[in-house]
Structures are given as C-alpha cells and as structure tokens.
Amino acid sequence: MYNEIDLDKIDINSEPPTEEPARQYYFMAKCREWVREFEEKHGRRPTACTQTFGCQMNARDSEKLKGILLQAGFEEGDEEADFVLYNTCTVRDNANQKVYGHLGHLQALKKKNPHMKIGLCGCMMQEPEAVEKIRRSYGFVDLIFGTHNIFKLAELFYQCLARKEMVVDVWDGTDQTVEQLPAKRKYSFKSGVNIMYGCDNFCSYCIVPYVRGRERSRRPEEILAEIRRLAADGVKEVMLLGQNVNSYGKKLEEPVSFAELLRQVNEVEGIRRIRFMTSHPKDLSDELIAAMRDCKKVCRHLHLPLQSGSSRILKIMNRRYTKEQYLELTDRIRQAMPDISLTTDIIVGFPGETEEDFAETLDVVRRVRYDSAFTFIYSKRTGTPAAAMEDQVPGEIVKDRFDRLLRLVQKISSEVSMRDAKTVQEVLVESENDHQKGYVSGRLGNNLLVHFPGDVSLIGRIVPVKLVEPKGFYYIGRLASEADDMQDNR
Ligand code: 5AD
Ligand code: SF4
C-alpha cells in the first residue's frame, strides 16, 4: 500500500518537508541513495531484519517497519543482516528478558560485521528504566525509538548513518497518527488493520496504558478505505486491532460504535472473514452481539479476557465487572450465537489472590468451557498500581495454581474445540505444512488449525474441508467433495 509513490522523483537535495508523511518519503529517498552507494561498494544491497516480540499490534507495526525498509531499498535478511530491528514488548517481564538475551547474541554478530546497525523500538523502549539499562550495558545499540513514532524509521535510520553515538527518540505520547506509509504484509491474503491505538482502562497490573498512551480511534472512512485497498490487493481476512475495540469511536468528533463499524466492514466486497481483538467485557454491548450475529463475515470467535474469576480480585484489578456479570455476558453471547468459540486470558497470582479467589477462577473456566485460554503468571510491572501492593503471592504457590489451571484449561479445550469433528467447514489455507510433505495448513472461522493433503496453489483460498480426525488442538482433514455436506459456518 502506498508502495506506488515514486521515490526517485523526490528532490533529496532540497530541505526535508515538515509535514507527514511527505517528510518520511523524503528520508526513504535519502536512505535509498545510501543503499545505492552501499551496493556500489559491496557489490550487494544491504539487508534488514525485523523481529517481533509480543502481540498482534506489534506484528502489524512490524509490517509497517518492514515496508519502510524495503521502500528504502533494503533486502530482507536474517539475524545476521546489516540492520537488525527488534520491535519489543514489555507486558510481562519475560518479554524484556528475552530482548536482553537476544542482545547478547547480537553483540557477537556485530563484532564480526562492524557495519551492522542494531535498532530497538516498541513498548519496552517507552520505559525509561529499560532505555537507561541499554545505554549503560548495551552501548553497541545504534537506534532506540518508541511506540508513538514508528513512522519515523527512515528519518531515524538516516540520522544513525551520520552519527557514531546511539540515536534515541522516544515520545511520551502523541495525538498524531501517520498512516499513509508502506507496509509489507507477512501474508498476502490476510492483514491486521489498526482501528484504534492506546488504552484508557488502567487495569492495575497492566503497563500498556503507560507505553501505548491514551486511546485514539481512527475515523471509520479511513479504516474502510484501507480495508477496500486491502481487498483490492487480494486480502480475504482482516483482523481489526485495538486494545479495547469495544470502546472504539466513542471519542470521535462524530461518534461511531464498534458495532456500526463492524456492519460497515461487513459490506466491503472481497473481504470474506472479519476478526477483531481485543474485547473488554465491561464494554461489550448487546448492539455488538447483534452485529456479530447478523454479519455473515464476522468469524464465530470471541476473545474475551477474564483475568480472574474472583469479583474481589477483579475489583482490585480495576476491571469494572464482577464474576456474575462476566458469566451473564457469556450466556447472552451464547444465546445469540450457540456455535461461538470463546477464548480468554487469565492471570494467576495477582497480589492478594487467595486459594478461594483462585477457586473462583477455576469455577468460571468450568462453567464457560473456553475453546482455549492464554494463562499468565502475574508479572510485576514497575509504575503500575499492582506493583506497589504489599501481599505479592509467593512463587511456589503461584506455580502450583498455574499448573492446576493449565491442566483444567487444556482438558476442557481438547473436549470443546473438537466439536466440529466429521463436519465440513470452510478453511482459509495459510501455508504449506512444515512437518508433513504434501500437506497444507489452514484455519477454521473459529481459528483452529487444520492440516490436510494439498499443494501450494491452495494458499490464500477458502476451501471446504472435511474434518476427518480430531487431534485435541487441531484437525487432520481432507478437501471436501460434492458428496460431503457443507455446514453454515464462518
Ligand atoms: N502480568 C501478567 N499478565 C499480564 N497481562 C497484562 N499485564 C500482565 C501482567 N502484569 C496479560 C493479560 C492481558 C494479556 C495481553 O496479558 O491477561 O489480557
Ligand atoms: Fe491492559 Fe486492561 Fe488496557 Fe487490556 S484493557 S491493555 S489489560 S489496561
């Protein structure tokens, strides 16, 4: 998208434009000039590698980063590339530790290739302590920027070329969103689409509102225009992305609800499947349930983070719903869409969590019977209210609860998620199967994986597949023949 802008027509000897995105195209053209010089000197183009940590938002951001680098003339490379850029996450401490681990490895690579540039961006860079630690202990890093200015990559990389010292540009916040920049999609047939940025909820354990800033919704016209362009480019499935999509559009000059947006996206020709992520239970309206029920393209899958089943803990988490309200909500959703697949996020070991509180979580899991659940051990994030709470739960107790929860979640999931066995379902084919030659892999509307015999020509197509063999968390299938019955599923 926007890849058609001709960089060679930009006058790179003039002053850089002040307005965006023109300024960034100017710097992409400047970088391209440098790429040409590099190529003359080394007989090859420089390579760049972006590596993503964390969530779908980061994955989408990385597609934008990669788009900019390819526009600037880089070739795609691996971890030994001339420019390695990590798009970091900081939602739990292990995400940070992973980055530090990788940096050690990069230092060794940089010794072998002194021209190598190393960049870090994303959520972790919004934390002053992390930036300080990198300055102190990882001085070989060349570039640091945050979540609010990823659109500036070309300009910052260009600055880096001229300077020996680390370039650091981290913004506290922004009300600016620069969208009209290139993006290199990982998949030709599906794409994330940002509908909003930031989060205003301040759940007491969560660092996201501090590193991603206040909630900002994109205007529906802009979102729809992007989705139409994606559809024209062959995209069949879109994932609408936001930290809390249920509060989409409330603060726009002309407010629009998420349900209305969903109905409008449903009308875009060429798009066959719509997903979205993430829903906050406190904002999930009946209007949205009705829109999901009515819109044929909206997948029958809802990710509805529970976090804890204890109303007492939920209150301290600042989630603003009770156990009963959550259960009542899932009942309403299932009444409207009996075949919906529900998934969730659960945190174990939040400060002050007692065995009784934990039993409430297990109770909700037993009652809702999730198709799958992401389970997390509570991680203390500096600067969040929960980090200052006194009664942190001892590690061995948390580990024991975590194991018990995981066992229950997996048992239920393997029972529930195989309910479509022996039926024919539509599958979006995503890739060749890594493990079994002659097989391809795809996803059902409810996101489950199916592996079946087929060749690469199927990739990107939606085809009917008979789910022959349930395997607990995935199916083995075969392309359905006319004789197989087609179910009405999405
Ligand atoms: N510790 C553990 N898990 C967390 N999450 C967010 N913050 C923390 C934390 N401090 C989990 C929540 C959220 C998911 C994306 O990450 O479950 O839904
Ligand atoms: Fe974090 Fe809560 Fe916002 Fe989700 S809704 S990003 S858990 S603060």
Coordinates of C-alpha atoms and ligand atoms in Angstrom, one line a residue:
M1 CA 0.0 0.0 0.0
Y2 CA 1.3 3.4 -1.0
N3 CA 4.2 1.5 -2.4
E4 CA 3.5 3.1 -5.7
I5 CA 4.9 6.5 -4.6
D6 CA 8.0 7.1 -6.8
L7 CA 10.9 7.9 -4.5
D8 CA 13.1 8.7 -7.4
K9 CA 11.0 11.8 -8.2
I10 CA 11.8 13.3 -4.7
D11 CA 14.4 16.1 -4.7
I12 CA 16.7 14.9 -1.9
N13 CA 19.0 17.9 -2.2
S14 CA 16.2 20.2 -1.1
E15 CA 15.3 20.8 2.6
P16 CA 13.2 18.0 4.1
P17 CA 9.4 18.7 4.1
T18 CA 7.9 19.5 7.5
E19 CA 4.6 17.8 7.0
E20 CA 4.0 14.0 7.2
P21 CA 4.1 11.6 5.5
A22 CA 5.9 13.6 2.8
R23 CA 8.9 14.0 5.2
Q24 CA 9.2 10.3 5.7
Y25 CA 9.1 9.6 1.9
Y26 CA 11.9 12.2 1.6
F27 CA 14.0 10.3 4.1
M28 CA 13.2 7.0 2.4
A29 CA 14.6 8.5 -0.7
K30 CA 17.7 9.7 1.2
C31 CA 18.2 6.2 2.6
R32 CA 17.8 4.8 -0.9
E33 CA 20.7 7.0 -2.1
W34 CA 22.8 5.5 0.7
V35 CA 21.7 2.0 -0.3
R36 CA 23.0 2.7 -3.8
E37 CA 26.4 3.8 -2.5
F38 CA 26.5 0.7 -0.3
E39 CA 25.7 -1.5 -3.3
E40 CA 28.5 0.1 -5.4
K41 CA 31.0 -0.5 -2.6
H42 CA 30.0 -4.0 -1.5
G43 CA 28.5 -5.5 -4.7
R44 CA 25.2 -6.2 -2.9
R45 CA 22.3 -4.4 -1.4
P46 CA 22.2 -4.0 2.5
T47 CA 19.9 -6.4 4.3
A48 CA 17.5 -5.7 7.0
C49 CA 15.7 -7.9 9.5
T50 CA 12.8 -7.0 11.8
Q51 CA 11.9 -9.3 14.7
T52 CA 8.7 -9.0 16.6
F53 CA 8.1 -9.7 20.2
G54 CA 4.6 -9.6 21.7
C55 CA 1.1 -9.1 20.4
Q56 CA -0.8 -8.7 17.1
M57 CA -0.4 -4.9 17.4
N58 CA 3.3 -5.3 17.4
A59 CA 3.1 -7.7 14.5
R60 CA 1.2 -5.1 12.5
D61 CA 3.7 -2.4 13.5
S62 CA 6.5 -4.6 12.2
E63 CA 4.8 -4.9 8.8
K64 CA 4.9 -1.1 8.6
L65 CA 8.6 -1.0 9.7
K66 CA 9.5 -3.6 7.1
G67 CA 7.5 -1.7 4.5
I68 CA 9.6 1.4 5.1
L69 CA 12.9 -0.6 5.0
L70 CA 12.0 -2.3 1.7
Q71 CA 10.9 1.0 0.2
A72 CA 14.3 2.4 1.2
G73 CA 16.0 -0.3 -0.8
F74 CA 17.0 -2.9 1.8
E75 CA 16.7 -6.5 1.0
E76 CA 15.1 -8.9 3.5
G77 CA 17.7 -10.6 5.7
D78 CA 18.1 -12.8 8.8
E79 CA 19.6 -12.1 12.2
E80 CA 23.0 -11.5 10.6
A81 CA 21.6 -8.7 8.5
D82 CA 23.2 -5.3 8.1
F83 CA 20.3 -3.7 10.0
V84 CA 18.5 -5.7 12.7
L85 CA 15.5 -4.1 14.3
Y86 CA 13.7 -5.6 17.3
N87 CA 10.1 -4.5 17.9
T88 CA 9.9 -5.2 21.6
C89 CA 7.1 -6.0 24.2
T90 CA 7.0 -5.3 27.9
V91 CA 3.7 -6.6 29.0
R92 CA 5.4 -9.2 31.2
D93 CA 9.0 -9.2 32.5
N94 CA 9.9 -12.4 30.5
A95 CA 9.4 -10.4 27.3
N96 CA 12.0 -7.9 28.4
Q97 CA 14.4 -10.7 29.5
K98 CA 14.1 -12.2 26.0
V99 CA 15.2 -9.0 24.4
Y100 CA 18.3 -8.7 26.7
G101 CA 19.1 -12.4 25.9
H102 CA 19.0 -11.7 22.1
L103 CA 21.1 -8.5 22.5
G104 CA 24.0 -10.6 23.9
H105 CA 23.9 -12.7 20.7
L106 CA 23.7 -9.6 18.5
Q107 CA 26.8 -8.1 20.2
A108 CA 28.8 -11.1 19.0
L109 CA 27.4 -10.7 15.5
K110 CA 28.3 -7.0 15.4
K111 CA 31.9 -7.9 16.3
K112 CA 32.0 -10.0 13.1
N113 CA 30.3 -7.3 11.0
P114 CA 31.2 -3.8 12.3
H115 CA 28.9 -2.1 9.7
M116 CA 25.9 -3.8 11.4
K117 CA 23.3 -1.4 12.8
I118 CA 21.1 -2.5 15.7
G119 CA 17.8 -0.8 16.4
L120 CA 15.2 -1.3 19.2
C121 CA 11.7 0.0 19.2
G122 CA 8.2 -0.7 20.6
C123 CA 6.7 -0.9 24.1
M124 CA 9.8 -1.8 26.1
M125 CA 11.5 1.4 24.8
Q126 CA 8.8 3.5 26.3
E127 CA 10.2 2.6 29.8
P128 CA 12.9 5.0 30.9
E129 CA 14.5 2.2 33.1
A130 CA 14.9 -0.1 30.1
V131 CA 16.4 2.7 27.9
E132 CA 18.8 3.5 30.8
K133 CA 19.9 -0.1 31.1
I134 CA 20.5 -0.3 27.4
R135 CA 22.6 2.9 27.4
R136 CA 24.6 1.5 30.3
S137 CA 25.1 -2.1 29.4
Y138 CA 24.4 -2.4 25.7
G139 CA 26.2 0.6 24.3
F140 CA 26.6 -1.1 20.9
V141 CA 22.9 -0.5 20.1
D142 CA 22.6 2.2 17.4
L143 CA 19.0 3.3 17.5
I144 CA 16.1 3.4 20.0
F145 CA 12.6 4.7 19.4
G146 CA 9.2 4.0 21.0
T147 CA 5.6 3.2 20.0
H148 CA 4.5 6.7 19.1
N149 CA 7.0 7.4 16.3
I150 CA 7.5 4.2 14.4
F151 CA 6.5 6.1 11.3
K152 CA 9.9 8.0 11.6
L153 CA 12.0 4.9 11.0
A154 CA 13.5 6.2 7.7
E155 CA 14.4 9.6 9.2
L156 CA 15.9 8.0 12.3
F157 CA 17.9 5.4 10.4
Y158 CA 19.3 8.2 8.2
Q159 CA 20.4 10.1 11.4
C160 CA 22.0 6.9 12.6
L161 CA 24.2 6.7 9.4
A162 CA 25.7 10.1 10.2
R163 CA 26.3 9.5 13.9
K164 CA 28.6 7.3 16.0
E165 CA 26.5 7.7 19.2
M166 CA 23.2 6.0 19.9
V167 CA 20.2 7.8 18.4
V168 CA 17.4 7.8 21.0
D169 CA 14.0 9.3 20.1
V170 CA 11.2 8.2 22.5
W171 CA 8.0 10.3 22.7
D172 CA 5.8 10.4 25.9
G173 CA 2.6 10.4 23.9
T174 CA 1.0 11.7 20.7
D175 CA -2.3 12.6 19.2
Q176 CA -0.8 12.2 15.7
T177 CA -1.2 9.0 13.7
V178 CA 0.7 8.8 10.4
E179 CA -0.9 6.2 8.3
Q180 CA 0.0 6.7 4.6
L181 CA 3.2 4.8 4.7
P182 CA 4.2 1.5 3.0
A183 CA 3.6 -1.8 4.8
K184 CA 5.0 -5.3 3.9
R185 CA 2.3 -7.8 4.8
K186 CA 3.5 -11.2 6.2
Y187 CA 0.6 -12.9 4.4
S188 CA -0.8 -11.8 1.1
F189 CA -4.3 -13.0 2.0
K190 CA -4.9 -11.7 5.5
S191 CA -4.0 -8.5 7.3
G192 CA -4.3 -6.7 10.6
V193 CA -5.9 -3.3 10.5
N194 CA -5.5 -0.8 13.3
I195 CA -8.8 0.8 14.2
M196 CA -7.5 2.5 17.4
Y197 CA -4.4 3.0 19.4
G198 CA -3.6 3.1 23.1
C199 CA -5.7 2.2 26.1
D200 CA -7.5 4.2 28.8
N201 CA -8.5 1.4 31.1
F202 CA -5.6 1.3 33.5
C203 CA -6.2 -2.3 34.8
S204 CA -4.0 -2.1 37.9
Y205 CA -1.5 -4.8 36.7
C206 CA -1.1 -3.6 33.2
I207 CA 1.7 -1.4 31.7
V208 CA 0.0 -1.0 28.3
P209 CA -1.7 2.4 29.0
Y210 CA 1.7 3.8 30.0
V211 CA 3.6 2.6 27.0
R212 CA 0.9 2.9 24.3
G213 CA -0.7 6.1 25.5
R214 CA -4.2 7.3 25.6
E215 CA -7.0 5.8 23.4
R216 CA -7.3 7.2 19.9
S217 CA -9.7 5.9 17.3
R218 CA -9.2 6.2 13.6
R219 CA -12.1 7.6 11.6
P220 CA -14.3 5.0 10.0
E221 CA -13.8 6.4 6.5
E222 CA -10.0 5.9 6.9
I223 CA -10.4 2.4 8.1
L224 CA -12.9 1.4 5.4
A225 CA -10.6 2.9 2.7
E226 CA -7.7 0.9 4.0
I227 CA -9.8 -2.3 4.0
R228 CA -11.0 -1.6 0.5
R229 CA -7.5 -1.2 -0.7
L230 CA -6.5 -4.5 1.1
A231 CA -9.4 -6.3 -0.6
A232 CA -8.4 -5.0 -4.0
D233 CA -4.9 -6.3 -3.2
G234 CA -6.3 -9.9 -2.6
V235 CA -6.8 -9.8 1.2
K236 CA -9.7 -12.1 2.3
E237 CA -9.4 -11.8 6.0
V238 CA -9.0 -8.7 8.2
M239 CA -8.3 -8.6 11.9
L240 CA -9.5 -5.3 13.4
L241 CA -6.9 -4.3 16.1
G242 CA -7.2 -2.3 19.2
Q243 CA -6.5 -2.8 22.9
N244 CA -10.2 -2.4 23.7
V245 CA -12.2 -2.5 20.4
N246 CA -15.5 -2.3 22.3
S247 CA -14.8 1.3 23.2
Y248 CA -14.0 2.2 19.6
G249 CA -15.2 5.5 18.2
K250 CA -16.7 6.9 21.5
K251 CA -14.4 9.9 21.5
L252 CA -14.5 10.7 17.7
E253 CA -15.9 14.1 16.7
E254 CA -18.8 12.1 15.1
P255 CA -19.0 9.1 17.4
V256 CA -19.4 5.7 15.8
S257 CA -19.8 2.5 17.8
F258 CA -17.7 -0.6 17.1
A259 CA -20.9 -2.5 16.2
E260 CA -21.6 0.1 13.4
L261 CA -18.0 -0.1 12.2
L262 CA -18.3 -3.9 12.0
R263 CA -21.5 -3.7 10.0
Q264 CA -19.8 -1.3 7.5
V265 CA -16.7 -3.5 7.2
N266 CA -19.1 -6.5 6.6
E267 CA -20.2 -4.6 3.4
V268 CA -16.7 -4.4 1.9
E269 CA -16.6 -6.6 -1.2
G270 CA -13.8 -9.1 -1.5
I271 CA -13.4 -9.4 2.3
R272 CA -14.6 -12.9 3.4
R273 CA -13.7 -13.0 7.0
I274 CA -13.6 -10.4 9.8
R275 CA -11.9 -10.9 13.1
F276 CA -11.2 -8.5 15.9
M277 CA -9.1 -8.2 19.0
T278 CA -9.4 -7.4 22.0
S279 CA -12.8 -7.1 23.7
H280 CA -13.1 -5.8 27.2
P281 CA -16.1 -7.4 28.9
K282 CA -17.2 -4.2 30.6
D283 CA -17.8 -2.5 27.2
L284 CA -19.3 -5.4 25.2
S285 CA -22.8 -4.2 24.2
D286 CA -25.9 -6.0 23.1
E287 CA -25.6 -3.9 20.0
L288 CA -22.2 -5.6 19.3
I289 CA -23.7 -9.1 19.9
A290 CA -26.4 -8.4 17.4
A291 CA -23.9 -7.1 14.9
M292 CA -21.8 -10.2 15.2
R293 CA -24.9 -12.4 14.9
D294 CA -26.1 -10.5 11.8
C295 CA -22.8 -10.1 9.9
K296 CA -22.1 -13.2 7.9
K297 CA -18.4 -12.4 7.5
V298 CA -17.7 -12.0 11.2
C299 CA -16.0 -15.1 12.5
R300 CA -17.8 -17.0 15.2
H301 CA -14.9 -16.4 17.6
L302 CA -14.7 -14.0 20.5
H303 CA -11.6 -13.4 22.7
L304 CA -12.9 -12.2 26.0
P305 CA -10.2 -11.8 28.6
L306 CA -11.4 -12.9 32.1
Q307 CA -8.2 -12.2 34.0
S308 CA -9.7 -13.5 37.3
G309 CA -12.9 -15.3 38.3
S310 CA -13.0 -13.6 41.7
S311 CA -15.1 -10.5 42.0
R312 CA -12.9 -9.3 44.8
I313 CA -9.7 -9.6 42.7
L314 CA -11.4 -8.1 39.7
K315 CA -12.2 -5.0 41.7
I316 CA -8.6 -4.6 42.8
M317 CA -7.6 -5.2 39.2
N318 CA -9.9 -2.3 38.2
R319 CA -11.6 -4.5 35.6
R320 CA -15.0 -3.0 36.4
Y321 CA -17.1 -6.2 36.1
T322 CA -17.9 -9.0 38.5
K323 CA -17.8 -12.7 38.1
E324 CA -21.6 -12.8 37.8
Q325 CA -21.6 -10.0 35.2
Y326 CA -19.0 -11.9 33.1
L327 CA -20.9 -15.2 33.3
E328 CA -24.2 -13.4 32.4
L329 CA -22.4 -11.8 29.4
T330 CA -21.1 -15.1 28.1
D331 CA -24.6 -16.5 28.5
R332 CA -26.1 -13.7 26.4
I333 CA -23.4 -14.2 23.7
R334 CA -24.1 -17.9 23.5
Q335 CA -27.8 -17.4 23.4
A336 CA -27.3 -15.2 20.3
M337 CA -24.6 -17.4 18.7
P338 CA -24.7 -21.0 20.1
D339 CA -21.8 -22.1 18.0
I340 CA -19.4 -19.3 19.0
S341 CA -15.9 -20.2 20.2
L342 CA -14.8 -18.3 23.3
T343 CA -11.2 -17.8 24.3
T344 CA -9.7 -15.8 27.1
D345 CA -6.7 -14.5 29.0
I346 CA -6.2 -15.4 32.7
I347 CA -3.7 -14.1 35.2
V348 CA -2.6 -16.3 38.1
G349 CA -1.1 -14.9 41.3
F350 CA -2.3 -11.3 41.3
P351 CA -1.3 -9.7 44.6
G352 CA -3.5 -10.9 47.4
E353 CA -5.0 -13.8 45.4
T354 CA -6.1 -16.4 47.9
E355 CA -6.9 -20.1 47.3
E356 CA -10.6 -19.1 47.5
D357 CA -10.1 -16.4 44.8
F358 CA -8.3 -18.9 42.6
A359 CA -11.1 -21.4 43.1
E360 CA -13.5 -18.8 41.6
T361 CA -11.3 -18.6 38.5
L362 CA -11.4 -22.4 38.1
D363 CA -15.2 -22.2 38.6
V364 CA -15.6 -19.7 35.7
V365 CA -13.3 -21.9 33.5
R366 CA -15.5 -24.9 34.3
R367 CA -18.7 -23.0 33.5
V368 CA -17.7 -21.1 30.4
R369 CA -15.7 -24.1 28.9
Y370 CA -13.4 -22.0 26.8
D371 CA -12.1 -23.3 23.4
S372 CA -8.7 -22.1 24.6
A373 CA -7.2 -19.8 27.2
F374 CA -3.9 -18.0 27.5
T375 CA -2.7 -18.3 31.0
F376 CA -0.2 -16.0 32.5
I377 CA 1.7 -15.8 35.8
Y378 CA 1.3 -12.3 37.2
S379 CA 4.3 -10.2 36.4
K380 CA 5.1 -7.1 38.5
R381 CA 5.4 -4.1 36.2
T382 CA 7.1 -1.0 37.6
G383 CA 4.9 2.0 37.7
T384 CA 1.6 0.1 37.8
P385 CA -0.6 0.3 41.0
A386 CA -0.4 -3.5 41.5
A387 CA 3.4 -3.4 41.7
A388 CA 3.1 -1.3 44.9
M389 CA 0.6 -3.8 46.5
E390 CA 2.1 -5.5 49.5
D391 CA 0.7 -9.0 49.5
Q392 CA 2.5 -10.4 46.5
V393 CA 1.9 -14.2 46.3
P394 CA 4.9 -16.5 46.9
G395 CA 6.3 -18.0 43.7
E396 CA 5.7 -21.7 44.6
I397 CA 2.1 -21.1 45.3
V398 CA 1.6 -19.3 42.0
K399 CA 3.4 -22.0 40.1
D400 CA 1.1 -24.7 41.7
R401 CA -2.0 -22.7 40.8
F402 CA -0.8 -22.1 37.3
D403 CA -0.2 -25.8 36.7
R404 CA -3.7 -26.7 38.0
L405 CA -5.3 -24.0 35.9
L406 CA -3.4 -25.1 32.8
R407 CA -4.4 -28.7 33.3
L408 CA -8.1 -27.8 33.6
V409 CA -8.0 -25.4 30.6
Q410 CA -6.3 -28.0 28.4
K411 CA -8.7 -30.8 29.4
I412 CA -11.7 -28.6 28.6
S413 CA -10.2 -27.2 25.5
S414 CA -9.4 -30.6 24.0
E415 CA -13.1 -31.6 24.6
V416 CA -14.7 -28.4 23.4
S417 CA -12.6 -27.5 20.5
M418 CA -13.1 -30.8 18.7
R419 CA -16.9 -30.4 18.5
D420 CA -16.8 -29.9 14.7
A421 CA -15.2 -33.3 14.1
K422 CA -16.6 -35.1 11.0
T423 CA -18.2 -32.0 9.6
V424 CA -17.3 -29.9 6.6
Q425 CA -16.1 -26.4 7.3
E426 CA -14.6 -23.5 5.4
V427 CA -10.9 -23.2 5.8
L428 CA -8.6 -20.3 4.8
V429 CA -5.4 -22.1 3.6
E430 CA -2.4 -20.3 5.1
S431 CA 0.8 -22.3 4.4
E432 CA 2.5 -25.5 3.4
N433 CA 2.7 -27.8 6.3
D434 CA 6.3 -27.7 7.8
H435 CA 6.2 -31.3 9.2
Q436 CA 4.3 -33.3 6.6
K437 CA 5.2 -33.1 2.9
G438 CA 2.2 -32.7 0.6
Y439 CA 0.1 -31.2 3.3
V440 CA -1.1 -27.6 3.8
S441 CA -2.4 -25.9 6.9
G442 CA -5.3 -23.5 7.3
R443 CA -7.7 -22.1 9.8
L444 CA -11.4 -22.5 10.6
G445 CA -13.6 -19.5 11.3
N446 CA -13.1 -20.2 15.0
N447 CA -9.3 -20.0 14.5
L448 CA -8.5 -23.7 14.9
L449 CA -5.8 -25.2 12.7
V450 CA -6.5 -27.9 10.2
H451 CA -3.8 -29.8 8.2
F452 CA -4.8 -31.6 5.0
P453 CA -3.3 -33.0 1.8
G454 CA -3.0 -30.2 -0.7
D455 CA -0.5 -28.1 -2.6
V456 CA 0.7 -24.5 -2.6
S457 CA -1.9 -23.5 -5.2
L458 CA -4.5 -23.6 -2.4
I459 CA -2.7 -21.0 -0.2
G460 CA -4.8 -17.9 0.2
R461 CA -8.0 -19.7 -0.9
I462 CA -11.1 -20.5 1.3
V463 CA -12.0 -24.1 0.6
P464 CA -14.4 -26.7 2.2
V465 CA -12.6 -29.3 4.2
K466 CA -13.9 -32.4 5.9
L467 CA -12.5 -32.6 9.5
V468 CA -11.7 -36.2 9.5
E469 CA -9.5 -36.7 12.6
P470 CA -9.7 -34.6 15.7
K471 CA -6.3 -34.3 17.3
G472 CA -7.1 -32.5 20.5
F473 CA -6.0 -29.0 19.5
Y474 CA -6.1 -29.3 15.7
Y475 CA -7.7 -31.5 13.0
I476 CA -6.4 -33.6 10.2
G477 CA -8.8 -33.2 7.2
R478 CA -9.3 -33.7 3.5
L479 CA -10.7 -31.4 0.8
A480 CA -14.4 -32.0 0.8
S481 CA -16.1 -33.5 -2.2
E482 CA -19.5 -32.6 -3.6
A483 CA -20.9 -35.6 -1.6
D484 CA -19.9 -34.0 1.7
D485 CA -22.4 -31.8 3.3
M486 CA -21.4 -28.1 3.7
Q487 CA -22.2 -26.6 7.1
D488 CA -23.2 -23.0 7.6
N489 CA -20.2 -21.9 9.4
R490 CA -17.8 -19.0 9.3
Ligands
5AD1 N1 1.2 -9.9 34.4 C1 0.7 -11.0 33.8 N2 -0.1 -10.9 32.7 C2 -0.4 -9.7 32.2 N3 -1.2 -9.3 31.2 C3 -1.1 -8.0 31.1 N4 -0.4 -7.5 32.1 C4 0.1 -8.5 32.8 C5 0.9 -8.7 33.9 N5 1.5 -7.6 34.6 C6 -1.9 -10.3 30.4 C7 -3.4 -10.0 30.4 C8 -3.7 -9.4 29.1 C9 -2.7 -10.1 28.2 C10 -2.4 -9.5 26.9 O1 -1.5 -10.1 29.0 O2 -4.0 -11.3 30.6 O3 -5.0 -9.7 28.7
SF4_2 FE1 -4.0 -3.6 29.7 FE2 -6.5 -3.5 30.7 FE3 -5.8 -1.9 28.7 FE4 -6.0 -4.6 28.3 S1 -7.7 -3.2 28.9 S2 -4.3 -3.2 27.6 S3 -5.3 -5.4 30.2 S4 -5.0 -1.8 30.8

